[in-house]
CSV table of C-alpha atoms and ligand atoms in Angstrom, one decimal:
chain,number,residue,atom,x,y,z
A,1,UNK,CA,-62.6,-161.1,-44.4
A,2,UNK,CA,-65.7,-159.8,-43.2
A,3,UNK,CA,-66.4,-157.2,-40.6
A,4,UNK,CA,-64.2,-156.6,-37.7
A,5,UNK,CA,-65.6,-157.9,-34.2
A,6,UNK,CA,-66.5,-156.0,-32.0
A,7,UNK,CA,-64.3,-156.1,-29.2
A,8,UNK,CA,-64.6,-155.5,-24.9
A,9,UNK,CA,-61.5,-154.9,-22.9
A,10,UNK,CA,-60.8,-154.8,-19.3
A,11,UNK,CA,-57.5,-153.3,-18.8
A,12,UNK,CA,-55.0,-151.7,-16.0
A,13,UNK,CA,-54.7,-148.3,-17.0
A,14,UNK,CA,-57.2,-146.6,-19.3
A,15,UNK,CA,-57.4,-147.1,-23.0
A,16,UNK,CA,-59.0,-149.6,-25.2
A,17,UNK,CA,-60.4,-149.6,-28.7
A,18,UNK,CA,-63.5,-149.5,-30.2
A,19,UNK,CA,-65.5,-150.6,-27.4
A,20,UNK,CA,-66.0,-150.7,-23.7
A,21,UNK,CA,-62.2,-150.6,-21.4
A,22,UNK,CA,-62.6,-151.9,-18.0
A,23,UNK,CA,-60.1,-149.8,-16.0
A,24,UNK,CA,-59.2,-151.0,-12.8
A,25,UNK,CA,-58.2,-149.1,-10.4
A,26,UNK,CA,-59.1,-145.4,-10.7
A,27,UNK,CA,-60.6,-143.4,-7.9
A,28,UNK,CA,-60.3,-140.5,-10.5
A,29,UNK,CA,-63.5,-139.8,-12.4
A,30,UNK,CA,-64.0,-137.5,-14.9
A,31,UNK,CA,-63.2,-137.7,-19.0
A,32,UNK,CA,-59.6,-137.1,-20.1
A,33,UNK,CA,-59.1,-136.4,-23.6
A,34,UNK,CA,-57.0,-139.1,-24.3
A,35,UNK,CA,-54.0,-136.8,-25.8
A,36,UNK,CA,-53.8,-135.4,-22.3
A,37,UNK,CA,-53.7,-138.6,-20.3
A,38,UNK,CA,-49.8,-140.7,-20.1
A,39,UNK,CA,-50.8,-141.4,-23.5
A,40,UNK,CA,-48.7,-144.3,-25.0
A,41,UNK,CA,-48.1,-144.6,-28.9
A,42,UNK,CA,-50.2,-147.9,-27.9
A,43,UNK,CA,-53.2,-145.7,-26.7
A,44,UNK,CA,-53.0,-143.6,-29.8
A,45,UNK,CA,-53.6,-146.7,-32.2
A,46,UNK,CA,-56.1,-147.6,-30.2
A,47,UNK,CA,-57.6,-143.9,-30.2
A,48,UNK,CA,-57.6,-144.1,-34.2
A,49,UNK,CA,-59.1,-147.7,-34.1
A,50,UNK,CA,-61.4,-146.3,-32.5
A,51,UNK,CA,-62.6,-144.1,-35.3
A,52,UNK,CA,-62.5,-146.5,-37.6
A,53,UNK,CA,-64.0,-149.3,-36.8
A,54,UNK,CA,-68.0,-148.6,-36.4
A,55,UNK,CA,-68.3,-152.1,-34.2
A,56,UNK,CA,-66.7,-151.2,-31.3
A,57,UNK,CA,-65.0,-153.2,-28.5
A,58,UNK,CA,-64.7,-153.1,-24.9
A,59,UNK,CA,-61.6,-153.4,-22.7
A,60,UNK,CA,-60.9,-153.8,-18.9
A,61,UNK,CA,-57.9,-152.5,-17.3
A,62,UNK,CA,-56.2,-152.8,-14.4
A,63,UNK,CA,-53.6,-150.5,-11.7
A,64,UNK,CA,-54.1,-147.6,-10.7
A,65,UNK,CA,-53.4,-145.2,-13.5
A,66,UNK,CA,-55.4,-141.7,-13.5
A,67,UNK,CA,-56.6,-142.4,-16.8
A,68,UNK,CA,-60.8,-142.1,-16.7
A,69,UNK,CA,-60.8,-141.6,-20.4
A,70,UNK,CA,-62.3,-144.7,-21.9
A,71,UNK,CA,-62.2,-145.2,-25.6
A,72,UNK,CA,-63.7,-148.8,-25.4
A,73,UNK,CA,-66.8,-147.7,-24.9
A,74,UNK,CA,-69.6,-147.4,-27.6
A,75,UNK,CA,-70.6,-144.8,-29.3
A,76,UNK,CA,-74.3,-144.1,-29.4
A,77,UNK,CA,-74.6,-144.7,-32.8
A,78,UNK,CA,-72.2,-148.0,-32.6
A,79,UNK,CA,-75.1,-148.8,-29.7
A,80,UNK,CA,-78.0,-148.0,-31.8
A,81,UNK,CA,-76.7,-150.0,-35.0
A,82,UNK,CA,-75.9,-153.5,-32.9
A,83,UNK,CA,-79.6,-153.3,-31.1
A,84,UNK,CA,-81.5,-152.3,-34.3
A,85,UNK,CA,-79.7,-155.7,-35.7
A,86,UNK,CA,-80.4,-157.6,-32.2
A,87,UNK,CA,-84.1,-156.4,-32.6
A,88,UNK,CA,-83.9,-158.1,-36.2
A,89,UNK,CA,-82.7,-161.1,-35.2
A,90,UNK,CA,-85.3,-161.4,-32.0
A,91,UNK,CA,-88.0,-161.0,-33.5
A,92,UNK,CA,-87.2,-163.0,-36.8
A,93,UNK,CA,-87.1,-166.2,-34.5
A,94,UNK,CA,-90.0,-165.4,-32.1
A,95,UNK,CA,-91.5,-165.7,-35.7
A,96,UNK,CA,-89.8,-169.2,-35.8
A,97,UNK,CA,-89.8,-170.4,-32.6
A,98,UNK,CA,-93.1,-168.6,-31.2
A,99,UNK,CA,-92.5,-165.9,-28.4
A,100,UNK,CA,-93.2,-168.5,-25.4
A,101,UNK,CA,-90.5,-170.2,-26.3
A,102,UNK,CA,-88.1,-167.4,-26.5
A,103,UNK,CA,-89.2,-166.2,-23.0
A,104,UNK,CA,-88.6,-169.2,-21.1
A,105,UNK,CA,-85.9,-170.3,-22.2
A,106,UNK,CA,-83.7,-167.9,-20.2
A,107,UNK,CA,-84.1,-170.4,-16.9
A,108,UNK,CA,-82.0,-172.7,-15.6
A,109,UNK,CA,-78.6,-174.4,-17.0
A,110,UNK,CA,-79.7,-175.5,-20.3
A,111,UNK,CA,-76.6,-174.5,-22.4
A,112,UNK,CA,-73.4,-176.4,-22.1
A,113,UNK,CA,-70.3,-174.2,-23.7
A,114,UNK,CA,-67.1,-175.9,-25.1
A,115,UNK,CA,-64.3,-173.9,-24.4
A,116,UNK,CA,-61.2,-174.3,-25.8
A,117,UNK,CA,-57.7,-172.1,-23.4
A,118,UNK,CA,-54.7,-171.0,-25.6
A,119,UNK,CA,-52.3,-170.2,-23.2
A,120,UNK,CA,-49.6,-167.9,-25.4
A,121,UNK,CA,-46.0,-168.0,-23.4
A,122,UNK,CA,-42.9,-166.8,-24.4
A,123,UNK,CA,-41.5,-169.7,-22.7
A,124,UNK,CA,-42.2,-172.6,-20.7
A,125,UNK,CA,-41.9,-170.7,-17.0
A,126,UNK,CA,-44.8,-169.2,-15.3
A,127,UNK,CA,-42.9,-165.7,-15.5
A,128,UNK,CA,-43.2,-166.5,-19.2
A,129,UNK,CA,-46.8,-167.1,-19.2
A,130,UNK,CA,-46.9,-170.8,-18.5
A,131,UNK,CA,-49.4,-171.1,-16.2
A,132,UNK,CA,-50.5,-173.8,-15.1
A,133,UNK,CA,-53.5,-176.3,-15.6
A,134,UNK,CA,-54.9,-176.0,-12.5
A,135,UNK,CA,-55.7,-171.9,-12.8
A,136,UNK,CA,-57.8,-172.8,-16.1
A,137,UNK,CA,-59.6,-175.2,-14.3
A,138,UNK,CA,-60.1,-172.7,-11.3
A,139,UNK,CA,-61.5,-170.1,-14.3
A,140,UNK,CA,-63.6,-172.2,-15.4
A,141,UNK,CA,-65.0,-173.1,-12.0
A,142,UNK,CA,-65.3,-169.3,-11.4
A,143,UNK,CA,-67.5,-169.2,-14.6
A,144,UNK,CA,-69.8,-172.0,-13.6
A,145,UNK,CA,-70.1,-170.3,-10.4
A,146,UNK,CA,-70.4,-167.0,-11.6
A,147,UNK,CA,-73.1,-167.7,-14.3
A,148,UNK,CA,-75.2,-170.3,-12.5
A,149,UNK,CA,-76.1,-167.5,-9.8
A,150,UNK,CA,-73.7,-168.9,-7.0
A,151,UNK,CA,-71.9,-166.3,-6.3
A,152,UNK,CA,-75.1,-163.9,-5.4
A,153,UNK,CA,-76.7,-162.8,-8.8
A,154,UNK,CA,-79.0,-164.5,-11.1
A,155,UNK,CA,-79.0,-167.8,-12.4
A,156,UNK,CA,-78.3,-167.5,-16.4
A,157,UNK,CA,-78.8,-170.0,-18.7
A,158,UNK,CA,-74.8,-171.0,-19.1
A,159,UNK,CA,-72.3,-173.8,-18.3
A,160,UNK,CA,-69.4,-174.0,-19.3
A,161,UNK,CA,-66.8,-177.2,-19.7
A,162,UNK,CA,-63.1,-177.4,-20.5
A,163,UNK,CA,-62.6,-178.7,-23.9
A,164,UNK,CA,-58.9,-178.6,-24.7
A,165,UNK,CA,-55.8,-176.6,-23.5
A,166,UNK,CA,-53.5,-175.7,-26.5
A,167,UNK,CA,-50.1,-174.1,-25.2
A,168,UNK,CA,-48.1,-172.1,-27.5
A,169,UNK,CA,-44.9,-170.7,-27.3
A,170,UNK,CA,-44.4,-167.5,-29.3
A,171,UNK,CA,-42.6,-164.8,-28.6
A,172,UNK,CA,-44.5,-163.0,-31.6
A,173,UNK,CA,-47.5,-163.3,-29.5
A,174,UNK,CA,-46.0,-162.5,-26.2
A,175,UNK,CA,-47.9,-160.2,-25.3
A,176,UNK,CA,-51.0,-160.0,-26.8
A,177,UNK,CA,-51.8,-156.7,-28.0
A,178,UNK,CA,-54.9,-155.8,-28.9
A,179,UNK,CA,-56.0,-154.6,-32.3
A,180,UNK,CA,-52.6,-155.5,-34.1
A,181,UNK,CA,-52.1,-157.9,-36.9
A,182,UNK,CA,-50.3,-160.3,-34.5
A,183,UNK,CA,-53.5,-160.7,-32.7
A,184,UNK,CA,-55.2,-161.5,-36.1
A,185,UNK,CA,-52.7,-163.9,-36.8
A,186,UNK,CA,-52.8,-165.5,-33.8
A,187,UNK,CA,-56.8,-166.3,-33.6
A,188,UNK,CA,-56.5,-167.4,-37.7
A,189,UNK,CA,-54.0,-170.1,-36.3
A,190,UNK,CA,-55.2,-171.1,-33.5
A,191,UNK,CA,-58.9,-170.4,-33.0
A,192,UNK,CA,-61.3,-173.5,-32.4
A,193,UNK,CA,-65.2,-174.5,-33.1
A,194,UNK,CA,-68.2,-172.8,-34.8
A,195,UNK,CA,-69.7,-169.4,-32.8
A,196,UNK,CA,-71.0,-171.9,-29.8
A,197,UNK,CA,-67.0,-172.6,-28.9
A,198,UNK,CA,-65.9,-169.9,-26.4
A,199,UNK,CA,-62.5,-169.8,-27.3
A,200,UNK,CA,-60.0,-167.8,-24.7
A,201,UNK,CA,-56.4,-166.4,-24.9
A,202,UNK,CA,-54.5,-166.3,-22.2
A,203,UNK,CA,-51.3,-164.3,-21.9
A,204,UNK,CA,-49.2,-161.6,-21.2
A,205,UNK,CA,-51.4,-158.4,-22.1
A,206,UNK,CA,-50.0,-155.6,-24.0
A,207,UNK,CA,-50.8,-151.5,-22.1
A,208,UNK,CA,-51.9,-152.7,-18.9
A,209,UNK,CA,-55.2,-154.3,-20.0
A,210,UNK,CA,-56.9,-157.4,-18.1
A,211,UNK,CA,-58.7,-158.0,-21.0
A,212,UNK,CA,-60.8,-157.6,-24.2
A,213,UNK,CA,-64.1,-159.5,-26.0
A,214,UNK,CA,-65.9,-159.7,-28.9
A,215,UNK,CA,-69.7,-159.1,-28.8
A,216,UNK,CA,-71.7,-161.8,-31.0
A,217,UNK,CA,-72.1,-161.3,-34.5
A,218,UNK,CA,-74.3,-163.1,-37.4
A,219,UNK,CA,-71.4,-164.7,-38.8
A,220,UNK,CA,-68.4,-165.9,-37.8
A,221,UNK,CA,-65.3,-164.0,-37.2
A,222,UNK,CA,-61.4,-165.2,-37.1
A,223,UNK,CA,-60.9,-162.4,-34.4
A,224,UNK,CA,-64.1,-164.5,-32.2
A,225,UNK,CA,-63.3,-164.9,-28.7
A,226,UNK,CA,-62.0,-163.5,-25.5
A,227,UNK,CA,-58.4,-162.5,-24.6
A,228,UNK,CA,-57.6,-162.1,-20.6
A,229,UNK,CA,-54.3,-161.9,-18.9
A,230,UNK,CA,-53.3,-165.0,-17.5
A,231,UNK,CA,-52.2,-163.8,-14.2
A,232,UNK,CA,-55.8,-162.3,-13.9
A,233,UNK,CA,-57.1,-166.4,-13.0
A,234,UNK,CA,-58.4,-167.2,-10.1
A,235,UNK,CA,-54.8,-167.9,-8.0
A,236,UNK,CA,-52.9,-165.0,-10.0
A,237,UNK,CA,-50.4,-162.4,-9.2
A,238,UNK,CA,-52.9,-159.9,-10.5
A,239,UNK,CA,-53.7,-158.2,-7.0
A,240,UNK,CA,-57.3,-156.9,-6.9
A,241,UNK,CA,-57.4,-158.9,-10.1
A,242,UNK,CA,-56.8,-162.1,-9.7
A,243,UNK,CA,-60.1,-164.0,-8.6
A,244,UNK,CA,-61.1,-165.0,-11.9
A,245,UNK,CA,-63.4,-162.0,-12.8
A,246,UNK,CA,-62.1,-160.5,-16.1
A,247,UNK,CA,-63.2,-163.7,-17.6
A,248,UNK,CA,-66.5,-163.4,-15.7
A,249,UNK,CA,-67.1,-159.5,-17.4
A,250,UNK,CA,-65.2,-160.8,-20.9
A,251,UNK,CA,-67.8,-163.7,-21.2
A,252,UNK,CA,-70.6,-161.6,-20.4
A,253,UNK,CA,-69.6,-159.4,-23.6
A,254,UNK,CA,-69.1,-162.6,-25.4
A,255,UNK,CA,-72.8,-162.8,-24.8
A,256,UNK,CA,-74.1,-159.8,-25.5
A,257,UNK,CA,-73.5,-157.8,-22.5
A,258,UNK,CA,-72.5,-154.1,-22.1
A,259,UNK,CA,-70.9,-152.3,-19.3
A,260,UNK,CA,-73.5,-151.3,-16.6
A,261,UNK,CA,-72.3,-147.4,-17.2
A,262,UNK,CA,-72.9,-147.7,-20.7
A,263,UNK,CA,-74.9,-144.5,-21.7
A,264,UNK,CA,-74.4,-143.0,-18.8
A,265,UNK,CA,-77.4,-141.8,-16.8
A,266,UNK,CA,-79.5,-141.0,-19.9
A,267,UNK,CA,-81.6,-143.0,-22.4
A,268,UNK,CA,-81.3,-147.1,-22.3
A,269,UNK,CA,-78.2,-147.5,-20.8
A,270,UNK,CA,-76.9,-150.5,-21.3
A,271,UNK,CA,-80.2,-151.8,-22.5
A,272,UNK,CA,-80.9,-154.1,-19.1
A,273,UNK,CA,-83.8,-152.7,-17.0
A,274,UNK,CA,-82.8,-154.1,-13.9
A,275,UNK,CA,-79.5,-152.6,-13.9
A,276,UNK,CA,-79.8,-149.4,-12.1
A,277,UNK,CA,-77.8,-146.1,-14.8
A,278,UNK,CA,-74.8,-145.5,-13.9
A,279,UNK,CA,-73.0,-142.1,-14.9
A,280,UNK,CA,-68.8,-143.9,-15.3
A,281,UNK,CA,-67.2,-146.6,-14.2
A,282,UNK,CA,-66.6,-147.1,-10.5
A,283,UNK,CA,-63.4,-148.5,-9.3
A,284,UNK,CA,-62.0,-150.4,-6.5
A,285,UNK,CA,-65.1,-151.1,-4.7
A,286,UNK,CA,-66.9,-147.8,-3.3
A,287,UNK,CA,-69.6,-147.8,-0.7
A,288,UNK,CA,-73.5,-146.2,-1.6
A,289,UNK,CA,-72.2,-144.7,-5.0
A,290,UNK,CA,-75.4,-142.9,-6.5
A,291,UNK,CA,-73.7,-141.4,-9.8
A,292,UNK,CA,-77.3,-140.8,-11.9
A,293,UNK,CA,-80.7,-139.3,-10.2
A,294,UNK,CA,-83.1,-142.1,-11.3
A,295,UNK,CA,-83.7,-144.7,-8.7
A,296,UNK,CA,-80.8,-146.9,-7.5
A,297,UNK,CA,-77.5,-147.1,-6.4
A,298,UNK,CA,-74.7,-147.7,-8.7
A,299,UNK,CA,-74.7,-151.8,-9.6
A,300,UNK,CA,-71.2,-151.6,-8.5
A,301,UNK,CA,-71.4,-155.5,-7.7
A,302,UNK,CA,-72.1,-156.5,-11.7
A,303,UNK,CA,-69.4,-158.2,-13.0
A,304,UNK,CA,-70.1,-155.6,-16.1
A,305,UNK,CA,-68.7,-152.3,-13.9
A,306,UNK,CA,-65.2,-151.9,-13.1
A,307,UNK,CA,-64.8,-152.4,-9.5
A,308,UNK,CA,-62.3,-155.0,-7.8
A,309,UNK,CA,-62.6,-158.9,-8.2
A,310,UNK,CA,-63.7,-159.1,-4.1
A,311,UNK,CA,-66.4,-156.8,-5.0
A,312,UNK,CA,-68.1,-157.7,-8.4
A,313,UNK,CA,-70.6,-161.1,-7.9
A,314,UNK,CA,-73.6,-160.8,-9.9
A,315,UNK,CA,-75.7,-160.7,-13.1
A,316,UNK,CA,-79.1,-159.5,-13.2
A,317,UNK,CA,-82.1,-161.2,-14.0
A,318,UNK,CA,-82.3,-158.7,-16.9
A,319,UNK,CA,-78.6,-159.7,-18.2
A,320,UNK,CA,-79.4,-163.2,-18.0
A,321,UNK,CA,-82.5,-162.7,-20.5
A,322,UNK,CA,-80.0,-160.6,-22.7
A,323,UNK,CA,-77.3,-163.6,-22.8
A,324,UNK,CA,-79.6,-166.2,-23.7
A,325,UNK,CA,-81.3,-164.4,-26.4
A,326,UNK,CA,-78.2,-163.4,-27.6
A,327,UNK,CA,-77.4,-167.2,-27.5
A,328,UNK,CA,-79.9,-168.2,-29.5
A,329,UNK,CA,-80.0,-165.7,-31.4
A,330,UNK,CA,-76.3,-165.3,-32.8
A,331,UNK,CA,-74.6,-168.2,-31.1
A,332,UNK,CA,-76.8,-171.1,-30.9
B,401,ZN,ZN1,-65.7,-154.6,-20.4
């Protein structure tokens, strides 16, 4: 088995692993040591994932919990180590491929993405996580949308088309929860394609989370993909949640991204330019939120922050250079 991925989760109520939690929901802001906040046995695993896996991952959650502690993000040093390697990898294929390549290739639609749904259900009722075609071809519409600059933001280089739909019924699975050796089972079994194939778990979605990626890595990984709660697609009965976004902000891991408050006001952030610092995740959708004292408001409308569905709608030109490097880089 080789490394763990790193993961990205967008959950309800504040915790996450090794990586970057999407909480939705929280007008609170401040850090809460985790033991402090309604601290589940769940969030405690996830706390001492969290020290052990030097990767990271990134979560978004969802409902209205008090919980601002989020032990998704990256650590510095988890930051430094992925863009030392990213570096690396850049500037080995400028070497291949000439630099004019690499920078013009960030333009327009020209990378088509399989995708391949596992919808996990405990049983064959839409309370049991059968949902139905139609939502996954909504999603996938929100994607195109989302990425091609449609929606408001940037155009990035990515489409996306609906491969397969593989439904499974396992109560094992049901729900998914992150980090656990049923999750690991359950992407040996049923994951799809070579690194190009975005393969996405749909499902019930263990500790209030909407969701959770993996980052790209050199080689793949079993544990490859993203996972989003099913009732989080466009059509859902994820309130606030349910316009298709989580997959928006999971993909955007899936390529690379981080969240827009990564870093907080200091340093690189979240190592986009064009993405003004931002000091913690904002939540539900706040008007002229300044958080950091370098120039720009909060980018409160990325799809990488944590606000509501209704008010996330764009990439930045900078993200879209990120995700297509990232692409060709580790993907392609
Ligand atoms: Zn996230």
């Amino acid at each position: 088995m080789g490394p763990r991925p790193v993961l990205l989760n967008r959950r309800i109520a504040g915790i996450a692993s090794t990586s970057m939690a999407l909480v939705l929901g929280v007008a609170t802001v401040g850090l809460l040591p985790v033991a402090t906040t309604t601290a589940s046995p769940a969030a405690a695993a996830v706390a001492d994932e969290h020290c052990e896996d030097p990767t990271g991952t990134a979560a978004r959650v969802r409902g209205d919990a008090v919980v601002k502690h989020d032990p998704n993000e990256l650590t510095m040093a988890q930051l430094h180590q992925r863009e030392a390697e990213f570096a690396d990898l850049l500037q080995e294929r400028a070497k291949r491929v000439g630099q004019r390549t690499l920078s013009t290739q960030a333009a327009a639609a020209s990378v088509t993405i399989p995708v391949v749904v596992h919808v996990i259900r405990r049983d064959t009722t839409r309370a049991g996580g059968n949902i139905p075609d139609s939502m996954i071809q909504s999603q996938i519409n929100v994607l195109n949308q989302s990425f091609s600059g449609a929606t408001g933001g940037a155009a990035t280089a990515f489409a996306f088309q609906l491969q397969s739909i593989n439904r499974v019924t396992n109560t094992a699975w049901y729900p998914i929860r992150q980090g656990t050796s049923a999750e690991r089972q359950m992407k040996t079994q049923l994951r799809q394609g070579t690194k190009g194939t975005l393969n996405i778990y749909l499902g019930e979605l263990s500790n209030g989370l909407l969701g959770w990626a993996t980052f790209p890595q050199t080689t793949l990984n079993v544990m490859d993909g993203v996972v989003v709660l099913s009732e989080s697609l466009p059509g859902g009965t994820a309130t606030n949640y349910n316009q298709g976004d989580t997959g928006t902000h999971e993909v955007g891991h899936w390529l690379n991204l981080y969240h827009t408050f990564q870093g907080g006001c200091s340093g690189q952030g979240d190592q986009v330019a064009d993405t003004p610092a931002e000091a913690s995740p904002a939540y539900q959708c706040p008007t002229g939120r300044d958080t950091c004292t370098s120039p720009g408001l909060d980018p409160i409308t990325n799809f990488m922050d944590y606000t509501y569905d209704s008010c996330m709608y764009q990439f930045t030109p900078g993200q879209a250079t990120r995700m297509i490097n990232a692409w060709n880089t580790y993907r392609a």
